[in-house]
Short mmCIF file of C-alpha atoms and ligand atoms in Angstrom, two decimals:
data_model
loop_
_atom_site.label_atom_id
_atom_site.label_comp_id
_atom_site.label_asym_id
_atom_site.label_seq_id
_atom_site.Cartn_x
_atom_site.Cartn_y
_atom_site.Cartn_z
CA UNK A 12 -71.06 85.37 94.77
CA UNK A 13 -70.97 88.00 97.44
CA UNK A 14 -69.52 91.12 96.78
CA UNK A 15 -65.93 91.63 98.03
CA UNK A 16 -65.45 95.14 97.29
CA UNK A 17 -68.96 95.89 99.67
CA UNK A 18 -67.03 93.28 102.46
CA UNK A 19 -64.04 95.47 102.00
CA UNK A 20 -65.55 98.92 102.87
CA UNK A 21 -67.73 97.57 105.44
CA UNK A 22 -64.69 96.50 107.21
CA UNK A 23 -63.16 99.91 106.71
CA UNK A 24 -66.29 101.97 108.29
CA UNK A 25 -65.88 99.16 111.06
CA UNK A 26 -62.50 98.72 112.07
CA UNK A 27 -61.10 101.90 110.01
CA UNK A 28 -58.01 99.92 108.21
CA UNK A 29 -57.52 97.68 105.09
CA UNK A 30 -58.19 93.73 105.78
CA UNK A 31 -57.27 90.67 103.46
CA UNK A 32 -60.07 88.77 102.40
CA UNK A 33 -59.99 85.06 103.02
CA UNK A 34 -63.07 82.86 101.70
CA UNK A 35 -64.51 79.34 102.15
CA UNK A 36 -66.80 76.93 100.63
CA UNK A 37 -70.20 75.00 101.24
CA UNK A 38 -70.34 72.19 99.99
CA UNK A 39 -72.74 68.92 98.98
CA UNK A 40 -71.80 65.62 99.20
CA UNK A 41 -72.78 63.75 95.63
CA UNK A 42 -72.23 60.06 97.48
CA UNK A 43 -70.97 58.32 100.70
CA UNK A 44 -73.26 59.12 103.01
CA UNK A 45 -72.32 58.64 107.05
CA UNK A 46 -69.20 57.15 105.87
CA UNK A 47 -66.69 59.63 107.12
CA UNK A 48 -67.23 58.61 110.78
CA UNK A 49 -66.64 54.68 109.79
CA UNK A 50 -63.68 55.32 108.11
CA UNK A 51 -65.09 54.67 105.07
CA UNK A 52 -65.06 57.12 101.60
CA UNK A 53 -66.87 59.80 101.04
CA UNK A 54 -67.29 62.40 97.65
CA UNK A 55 -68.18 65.94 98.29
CA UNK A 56 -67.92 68.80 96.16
CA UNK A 57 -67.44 72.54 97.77
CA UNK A 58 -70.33 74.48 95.77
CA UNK A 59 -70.19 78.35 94.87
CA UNK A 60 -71.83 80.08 97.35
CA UNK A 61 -69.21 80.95 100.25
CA UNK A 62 -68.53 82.62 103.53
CA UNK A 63 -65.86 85.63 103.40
CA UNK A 64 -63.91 86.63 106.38
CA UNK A 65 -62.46 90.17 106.23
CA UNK A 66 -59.29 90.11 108.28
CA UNK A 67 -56.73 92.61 109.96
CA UNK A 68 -54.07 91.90 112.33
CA UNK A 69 -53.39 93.39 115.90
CA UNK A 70 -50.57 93.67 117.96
CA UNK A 71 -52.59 92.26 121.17
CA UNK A 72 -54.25 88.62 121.51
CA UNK A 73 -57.94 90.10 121.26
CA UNK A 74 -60.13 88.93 118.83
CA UNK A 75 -62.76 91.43 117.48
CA UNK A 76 -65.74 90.04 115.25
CA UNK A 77 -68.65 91.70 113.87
CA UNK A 78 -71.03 90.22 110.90
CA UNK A 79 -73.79 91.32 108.10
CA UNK A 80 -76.65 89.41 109.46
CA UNK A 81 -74.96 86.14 111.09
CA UNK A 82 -75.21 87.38 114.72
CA UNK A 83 -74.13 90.15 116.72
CA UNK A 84 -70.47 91.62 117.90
CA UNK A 85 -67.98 89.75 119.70
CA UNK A 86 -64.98 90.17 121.17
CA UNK A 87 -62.43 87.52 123.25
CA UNK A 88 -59.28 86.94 124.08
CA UNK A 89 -56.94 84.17 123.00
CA UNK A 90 -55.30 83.94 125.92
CA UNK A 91 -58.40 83.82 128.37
CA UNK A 92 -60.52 80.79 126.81
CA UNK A 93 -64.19 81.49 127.83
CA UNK A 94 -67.04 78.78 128.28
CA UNK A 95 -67.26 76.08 125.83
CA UNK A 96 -70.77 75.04 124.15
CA UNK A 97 -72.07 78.82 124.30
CA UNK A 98 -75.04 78.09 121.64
CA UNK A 99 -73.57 81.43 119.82
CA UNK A 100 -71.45 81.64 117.09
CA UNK A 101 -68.41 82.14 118.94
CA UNK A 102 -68.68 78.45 119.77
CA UNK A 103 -67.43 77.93 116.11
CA UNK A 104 -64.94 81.20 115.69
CA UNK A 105 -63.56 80.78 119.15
CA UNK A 106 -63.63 77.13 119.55
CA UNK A 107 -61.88 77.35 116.19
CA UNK A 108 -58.86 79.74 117.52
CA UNK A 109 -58.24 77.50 120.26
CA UNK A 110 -57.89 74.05 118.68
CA UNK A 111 -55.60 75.59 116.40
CA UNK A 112 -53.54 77.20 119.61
CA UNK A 113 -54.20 73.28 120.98
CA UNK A 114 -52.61 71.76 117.50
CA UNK A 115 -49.68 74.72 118.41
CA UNK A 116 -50.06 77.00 115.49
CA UNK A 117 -49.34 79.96 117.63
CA UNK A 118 -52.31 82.97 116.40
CA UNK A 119 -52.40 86.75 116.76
CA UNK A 120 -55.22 89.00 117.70
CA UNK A 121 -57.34 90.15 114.63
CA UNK A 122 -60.45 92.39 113.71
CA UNK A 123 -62.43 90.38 111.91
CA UNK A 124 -66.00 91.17 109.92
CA UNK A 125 -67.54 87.89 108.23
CA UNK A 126 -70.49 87.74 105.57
CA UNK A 127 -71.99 84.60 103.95
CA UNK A 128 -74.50 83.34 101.49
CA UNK A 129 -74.22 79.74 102.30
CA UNK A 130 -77.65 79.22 103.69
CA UNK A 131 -77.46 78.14 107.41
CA UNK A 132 -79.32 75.25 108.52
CA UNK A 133 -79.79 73.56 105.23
CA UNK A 134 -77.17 70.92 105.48
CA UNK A 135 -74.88 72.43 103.20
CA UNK A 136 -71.98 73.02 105.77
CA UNK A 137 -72.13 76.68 106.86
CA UNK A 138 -70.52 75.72 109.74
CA UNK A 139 -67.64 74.21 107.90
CA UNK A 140 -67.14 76.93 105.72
CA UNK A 141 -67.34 79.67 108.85
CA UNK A 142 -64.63 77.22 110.77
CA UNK A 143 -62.33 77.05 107.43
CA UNK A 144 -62.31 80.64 106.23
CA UNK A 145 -61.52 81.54 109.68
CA UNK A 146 -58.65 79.09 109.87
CA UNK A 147 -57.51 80.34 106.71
CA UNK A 148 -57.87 83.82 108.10
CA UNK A 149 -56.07 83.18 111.51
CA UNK A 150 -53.44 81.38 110.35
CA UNK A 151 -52.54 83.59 107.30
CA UNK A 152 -52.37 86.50 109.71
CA UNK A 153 -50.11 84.75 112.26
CA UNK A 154 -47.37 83.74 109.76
CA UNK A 155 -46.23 83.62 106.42
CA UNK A 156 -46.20 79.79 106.95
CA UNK A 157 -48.34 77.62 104.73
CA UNK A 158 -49.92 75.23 107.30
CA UNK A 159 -51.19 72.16 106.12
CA UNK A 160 -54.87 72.21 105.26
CA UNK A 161 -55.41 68.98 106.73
CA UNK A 162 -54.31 70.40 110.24
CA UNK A 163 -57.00 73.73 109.86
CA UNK A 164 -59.56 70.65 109.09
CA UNK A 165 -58.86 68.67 111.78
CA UNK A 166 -58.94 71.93 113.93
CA UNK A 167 -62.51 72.45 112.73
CA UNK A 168 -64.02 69.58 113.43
CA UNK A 169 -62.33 69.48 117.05
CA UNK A 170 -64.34 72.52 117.39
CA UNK A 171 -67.33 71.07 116.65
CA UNK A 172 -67.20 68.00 118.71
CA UNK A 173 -65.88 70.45 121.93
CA UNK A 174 -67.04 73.76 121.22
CA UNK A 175 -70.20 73.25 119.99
CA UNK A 176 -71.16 69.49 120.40
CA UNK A 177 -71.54 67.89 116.88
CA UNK A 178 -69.47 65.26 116.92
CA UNK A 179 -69.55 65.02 113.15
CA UNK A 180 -67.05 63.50 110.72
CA UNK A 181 -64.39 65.02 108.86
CA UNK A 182 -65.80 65.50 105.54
CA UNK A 183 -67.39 69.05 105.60
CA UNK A 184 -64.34 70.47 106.68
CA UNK A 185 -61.98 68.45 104.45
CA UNK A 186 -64.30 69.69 101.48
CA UNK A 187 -64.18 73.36 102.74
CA UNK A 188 -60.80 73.10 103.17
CA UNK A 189 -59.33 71.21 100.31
CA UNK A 190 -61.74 71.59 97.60
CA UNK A 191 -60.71 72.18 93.81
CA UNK A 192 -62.86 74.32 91.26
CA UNK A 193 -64.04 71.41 88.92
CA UNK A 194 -63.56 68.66 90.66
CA UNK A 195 -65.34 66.11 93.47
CA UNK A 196 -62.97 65.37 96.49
CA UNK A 197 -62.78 62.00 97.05
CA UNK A 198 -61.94 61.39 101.12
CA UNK A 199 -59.95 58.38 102.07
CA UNK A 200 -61.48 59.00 106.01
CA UNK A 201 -59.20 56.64 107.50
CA UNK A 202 -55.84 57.53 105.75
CA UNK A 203 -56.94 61.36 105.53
CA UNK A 204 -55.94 60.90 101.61
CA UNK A 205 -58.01 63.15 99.69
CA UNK A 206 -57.83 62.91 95.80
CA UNK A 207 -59.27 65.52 93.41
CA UNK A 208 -61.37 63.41 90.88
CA UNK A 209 -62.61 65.69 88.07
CA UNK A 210 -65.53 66.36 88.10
CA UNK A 211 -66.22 69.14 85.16
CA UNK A 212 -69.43 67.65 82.99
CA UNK A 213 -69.77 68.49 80.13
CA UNK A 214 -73.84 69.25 79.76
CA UNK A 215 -74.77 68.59 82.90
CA UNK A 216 -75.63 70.32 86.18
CA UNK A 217 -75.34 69.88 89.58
CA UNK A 218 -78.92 71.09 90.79
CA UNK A 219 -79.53 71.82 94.65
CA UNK A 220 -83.11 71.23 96.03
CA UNK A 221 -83.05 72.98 99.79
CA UNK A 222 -86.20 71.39 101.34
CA UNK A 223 -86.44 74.41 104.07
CA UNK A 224 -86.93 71.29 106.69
CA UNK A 225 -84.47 72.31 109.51
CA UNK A 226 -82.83 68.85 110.68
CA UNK A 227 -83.84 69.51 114.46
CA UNK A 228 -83.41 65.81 114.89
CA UNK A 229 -80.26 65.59 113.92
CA UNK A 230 -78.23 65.57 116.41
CA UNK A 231 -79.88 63.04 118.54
CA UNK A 232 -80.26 60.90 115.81
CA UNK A 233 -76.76 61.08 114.60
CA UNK A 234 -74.88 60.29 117.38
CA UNK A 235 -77.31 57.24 117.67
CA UNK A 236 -76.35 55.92 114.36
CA UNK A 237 -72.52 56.43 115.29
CA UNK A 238 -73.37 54.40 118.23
CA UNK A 239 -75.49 51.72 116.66
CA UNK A 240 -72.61 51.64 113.99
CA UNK A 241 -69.98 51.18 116.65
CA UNK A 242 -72.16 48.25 118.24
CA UNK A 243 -72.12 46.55 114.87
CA UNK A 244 -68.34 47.10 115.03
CA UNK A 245 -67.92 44.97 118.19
CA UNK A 246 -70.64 42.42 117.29
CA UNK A 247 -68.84 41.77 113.84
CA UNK A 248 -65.50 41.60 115.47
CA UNK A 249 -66.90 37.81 116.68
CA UNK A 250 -66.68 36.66 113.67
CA UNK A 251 -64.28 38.68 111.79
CA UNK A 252 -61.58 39.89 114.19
CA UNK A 253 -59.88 42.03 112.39
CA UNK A 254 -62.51 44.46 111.94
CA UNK A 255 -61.49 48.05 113.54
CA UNK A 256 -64.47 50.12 111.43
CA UNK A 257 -67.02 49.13 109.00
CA UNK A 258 -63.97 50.19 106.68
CA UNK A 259 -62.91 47.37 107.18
CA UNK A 260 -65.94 45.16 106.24
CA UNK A 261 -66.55 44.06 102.55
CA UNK A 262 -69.79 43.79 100.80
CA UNK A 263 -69.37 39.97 100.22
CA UNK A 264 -68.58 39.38 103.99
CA UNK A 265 -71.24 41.24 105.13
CA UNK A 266 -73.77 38.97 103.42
CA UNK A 267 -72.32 36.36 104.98
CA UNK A 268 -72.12 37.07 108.89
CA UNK A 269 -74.58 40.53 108.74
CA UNK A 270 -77.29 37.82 109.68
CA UNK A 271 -75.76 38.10 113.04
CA UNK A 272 -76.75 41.12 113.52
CA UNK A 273 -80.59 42.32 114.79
CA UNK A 274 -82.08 45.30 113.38
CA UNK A 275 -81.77 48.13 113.37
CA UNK A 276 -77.77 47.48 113.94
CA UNK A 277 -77.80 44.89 110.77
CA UNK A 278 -79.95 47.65 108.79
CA UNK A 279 -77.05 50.78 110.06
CA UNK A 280 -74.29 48.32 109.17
CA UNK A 281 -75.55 47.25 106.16
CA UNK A 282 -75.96 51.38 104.90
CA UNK A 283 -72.41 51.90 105.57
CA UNK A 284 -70.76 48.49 104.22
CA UNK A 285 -72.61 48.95 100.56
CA UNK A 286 -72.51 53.09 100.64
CA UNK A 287 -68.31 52.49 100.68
CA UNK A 288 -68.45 50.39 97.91
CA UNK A 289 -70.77 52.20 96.23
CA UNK A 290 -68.73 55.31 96.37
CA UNK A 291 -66.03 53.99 94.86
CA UNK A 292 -67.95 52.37 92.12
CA UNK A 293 -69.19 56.09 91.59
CA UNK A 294 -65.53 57.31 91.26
CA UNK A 295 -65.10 54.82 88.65
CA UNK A 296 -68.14 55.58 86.53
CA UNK A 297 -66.76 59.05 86.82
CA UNK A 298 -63.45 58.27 84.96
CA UNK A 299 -65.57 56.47 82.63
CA UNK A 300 -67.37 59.37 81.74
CA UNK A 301 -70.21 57.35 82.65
CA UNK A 302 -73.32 59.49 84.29
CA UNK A 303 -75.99 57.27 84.05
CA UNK A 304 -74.02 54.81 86.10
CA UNK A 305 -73.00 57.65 88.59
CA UNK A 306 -76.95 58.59 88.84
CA UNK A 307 -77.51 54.75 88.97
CA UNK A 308 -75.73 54.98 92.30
CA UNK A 309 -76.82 58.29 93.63
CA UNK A 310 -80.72 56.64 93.28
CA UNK A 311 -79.54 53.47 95.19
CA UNK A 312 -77.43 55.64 97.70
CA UNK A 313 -81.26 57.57 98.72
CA UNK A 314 -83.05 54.12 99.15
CA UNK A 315 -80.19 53.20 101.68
CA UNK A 316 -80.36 56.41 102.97
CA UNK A 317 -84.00 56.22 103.15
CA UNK A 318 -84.51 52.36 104.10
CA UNK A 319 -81.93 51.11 105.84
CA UNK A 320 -80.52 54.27 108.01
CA UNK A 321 -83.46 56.21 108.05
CA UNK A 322 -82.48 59.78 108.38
CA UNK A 323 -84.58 60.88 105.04
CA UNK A 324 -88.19 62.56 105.79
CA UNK A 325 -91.06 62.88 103.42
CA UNK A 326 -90.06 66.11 101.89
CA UNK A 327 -86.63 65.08 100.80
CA UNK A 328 -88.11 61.88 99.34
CA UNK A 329 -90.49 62.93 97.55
CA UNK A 330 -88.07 65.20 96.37
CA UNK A 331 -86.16 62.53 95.39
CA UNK A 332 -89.40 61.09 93.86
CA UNK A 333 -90.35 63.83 91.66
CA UNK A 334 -86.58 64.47 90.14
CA UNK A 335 -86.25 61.02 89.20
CA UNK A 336 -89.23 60.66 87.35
CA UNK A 337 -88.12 63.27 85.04
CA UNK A 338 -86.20 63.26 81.80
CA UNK A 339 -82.64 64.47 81.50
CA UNK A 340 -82.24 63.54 85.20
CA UNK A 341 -79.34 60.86 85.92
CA UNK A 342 -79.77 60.56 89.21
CA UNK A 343 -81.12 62.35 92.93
CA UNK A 344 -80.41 61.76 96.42
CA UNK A 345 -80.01 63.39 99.38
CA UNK A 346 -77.12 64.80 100.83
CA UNK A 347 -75.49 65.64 104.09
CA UNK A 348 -76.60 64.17 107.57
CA UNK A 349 -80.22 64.24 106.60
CA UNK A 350 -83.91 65.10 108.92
CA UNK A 351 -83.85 67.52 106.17
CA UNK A 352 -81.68 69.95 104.00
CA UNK A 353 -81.09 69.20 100.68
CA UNK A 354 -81.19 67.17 97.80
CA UNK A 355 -78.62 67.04 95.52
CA UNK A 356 -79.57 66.12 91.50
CA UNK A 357 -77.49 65.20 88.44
CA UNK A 358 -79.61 66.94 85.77
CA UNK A 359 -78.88 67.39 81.47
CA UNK A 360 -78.36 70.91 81.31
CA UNK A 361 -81.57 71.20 78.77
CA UNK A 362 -83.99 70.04 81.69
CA UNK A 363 -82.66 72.12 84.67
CA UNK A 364 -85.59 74.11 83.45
CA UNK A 365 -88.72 71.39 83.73
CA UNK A 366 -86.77 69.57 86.35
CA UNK A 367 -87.29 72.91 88.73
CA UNK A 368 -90.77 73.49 87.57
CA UNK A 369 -91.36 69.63 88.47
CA UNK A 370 -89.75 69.94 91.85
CA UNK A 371 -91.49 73.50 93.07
CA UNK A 372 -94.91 72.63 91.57
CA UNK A 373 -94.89 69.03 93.31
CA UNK A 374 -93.47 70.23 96.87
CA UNK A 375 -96.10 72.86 96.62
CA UNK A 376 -99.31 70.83 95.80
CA UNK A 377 -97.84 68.48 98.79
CA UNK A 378 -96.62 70.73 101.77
CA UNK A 379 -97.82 73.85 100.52
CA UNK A 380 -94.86 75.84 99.97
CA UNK A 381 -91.86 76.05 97.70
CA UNK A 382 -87.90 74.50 97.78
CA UNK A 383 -85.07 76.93 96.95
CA UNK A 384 -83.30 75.72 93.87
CA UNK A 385 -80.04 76.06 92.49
CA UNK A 386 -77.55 75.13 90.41
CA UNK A 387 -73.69 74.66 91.28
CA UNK A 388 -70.19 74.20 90.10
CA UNK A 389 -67.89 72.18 92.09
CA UNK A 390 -65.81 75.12 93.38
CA UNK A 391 -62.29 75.83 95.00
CA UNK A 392 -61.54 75.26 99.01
CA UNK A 393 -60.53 78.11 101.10
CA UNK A 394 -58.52 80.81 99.39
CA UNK A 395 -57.06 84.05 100.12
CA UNK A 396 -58.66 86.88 97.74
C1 GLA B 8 -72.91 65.69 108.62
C2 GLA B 8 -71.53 65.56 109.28
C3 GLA B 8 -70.53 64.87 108.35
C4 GLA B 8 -71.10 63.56 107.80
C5 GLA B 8 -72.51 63.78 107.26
C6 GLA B 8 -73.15 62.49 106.84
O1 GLA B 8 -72.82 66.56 107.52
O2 GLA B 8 -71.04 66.84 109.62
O3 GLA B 8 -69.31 64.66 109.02
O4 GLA B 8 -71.08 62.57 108.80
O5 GLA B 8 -73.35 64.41 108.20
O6 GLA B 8 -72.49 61.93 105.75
#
């Protein structure tokens, strides 16, 4: 956890006043995987590492924003909106003011200094957590109002898609956002419903596995599975009519009319029709108690992943490989958009210890260096300190 007090004076030998300190979350997703942007369900948790803004009102529109480490000072103005798609980080602070403005939550001008130890790059959401913490932060400073932390999401992830060009889902900043400490959020991506499902286990870990592979494909490759996802979308709509998303498609119909498909559309379709129903088989195991079913479905979740939409690579498969040929493990996959990042592991407390060994002594002898490991509990959404 970074250290508040050390945020605090920073900002004071910056700025030379008190701030409030608003915080957000990282997060990994434990199942439903390139569901969000097919209205389907997904199941993140936000994790404990976190990005902090320090915050302090002023009585013009200017923005003021300086980091530890992220990237050098900035400064706008809310009233003059500068370019969009900058390749800074302003693309995410500033893209994040405005489509707030745009969703008319009116802001004030604010010094702000930021600091994070969610590791960037790694597919656990830094961008998410920047966007939320600074939603939190803006819109706490405006007014005493409690927005709704659906609108600050949806603000986010309009900044991606115009600010700076993901045009992701809504999960990551749902999770960031709306988060609880013990507990998986379970995202209803069509309805926006989002239901805390607890997610507390008794004896066992969540274990993260941070490949070091940056996803530099990612981008291309993901908005060519939303497109090949869409095209499966129109093609099923011949047969079943009613179909608006592959929401909307069951697992039985699907083996029924996915013939009609040609690959790699059927292959796409098929990911995203079984990874819905397997999420919500995965919320049920959970309020069984049962993690062997849970892991069950995390293992069959990373051969989808791997097989049918092909966004894993070697490292997080093998990975994958190594953890599940363990004891004590329940279950491994990997998690976020993929090309790299992370794997996320259900693990019995007693073999986080060999599981790690397994994992950095395997990854070694292949690619000749080592994964970052760590453990995480599922932590709280974006608070005020
Ligand atoms: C990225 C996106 C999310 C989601 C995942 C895949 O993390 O930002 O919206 O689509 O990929 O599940």
């Amino acid at each position: 956890m970074l250290d508040l007090a050390s945020v605090q004076n920073v900002f004071r030998s910056v700025y030379g006043t008190d701030p409030r300190l608003f915080s957000a979350p990282g997060r990994v997703n434990l199942i439903g995987e390139h569901t969000d942007y097919n209205d389907g369900f997904a199941l993140p948790m936000a994790i404990d590492r976190r990005t902090v803004v320090a915050a302090a009102k002023r009585t013009d529109r200017k923005v003021r924003v300086t980091s530890n480490g992220i990237a050098k000072s900035e400064e706008f103005d809310l009233d003059r909106p500068g370019p969009k798609r900058r390749n800074s980080w302003l693309d995410y602070i500033e893209g994040t003011a405005q489509c707030l403005e745009m969703r008319n939550i009116k802001l004030v001008g604010a010094d702000l200094f930021i600091e994070s130890d969610v590791p960037s790059g790694a597919g656990l959401s830094s961008s998410a957590a920047l966007e939320m913490s600074l939603a939190l932060a803006m819109t706490s400073l405006a007014s005493n109002e409690d927005f709704p932390r659906v609108e600050l999401a949806l603000a986010g992830q309009a900044a991606e898609h115009a600010y700076v060009g993901t045009m992701c889902g809504i999960m990551d900043q749902f999770v960031a956002a709306l988060g609880q400490t013990d507990h998986a959020l379970l995202i209803d991506c069509r309805t926006l419903e989002t239901t805390p499902i607890p997610f507390a286990v008794p004896g066992a870990v969540i274990l993260i596995c941070d490949t070091g592979v940056k996803h530099e494909l990612a981008t291309s490759q993901y908005n060519r599975r939303r497109a090949e996802c869409q095209r499966g979308v129109e093609l099923l709509r011949r047969v079943l009519p009613d179909v608006r998303a592959l929401r909307d498609v069951s697992v039985a119909q699907f083996e029924q009319y996915g013939e009609t498909l040609a690959d790699p559309v059927r292959k796409r379709c098929r990911h995203v029709v079984t990874e819905n129903a397997r999420t919500l088989d995965a919320v049920h195991a959970l309020s069984e108690d049962d993690l062997s079913e849970f892991g069950r479905l995390m293992v069959l979740s990373h051969r989808s992943l791997q097989h049918d939409y092909e966004v894993t690579c070697p490292e997080l498969d093998l990975c994958v490989e190594v953890a599940t040929s363990q004891e004590g493990v329940y279950g491994a996959r990997m998690t976020g958009g993929g090309f790299g990042g992370c794997t996320v592991n259900l693990v019995k407390r007693e073999a986080v210890g060999p599981v790690s060994d397994a994992l950095r002594r395997e990854f070694e002898r292949r690619f000749g260096k080592r994964p970052e490991i760590f453990a995480s509990r599922a932590s709280q959404g974006a608070i005020e300190h």
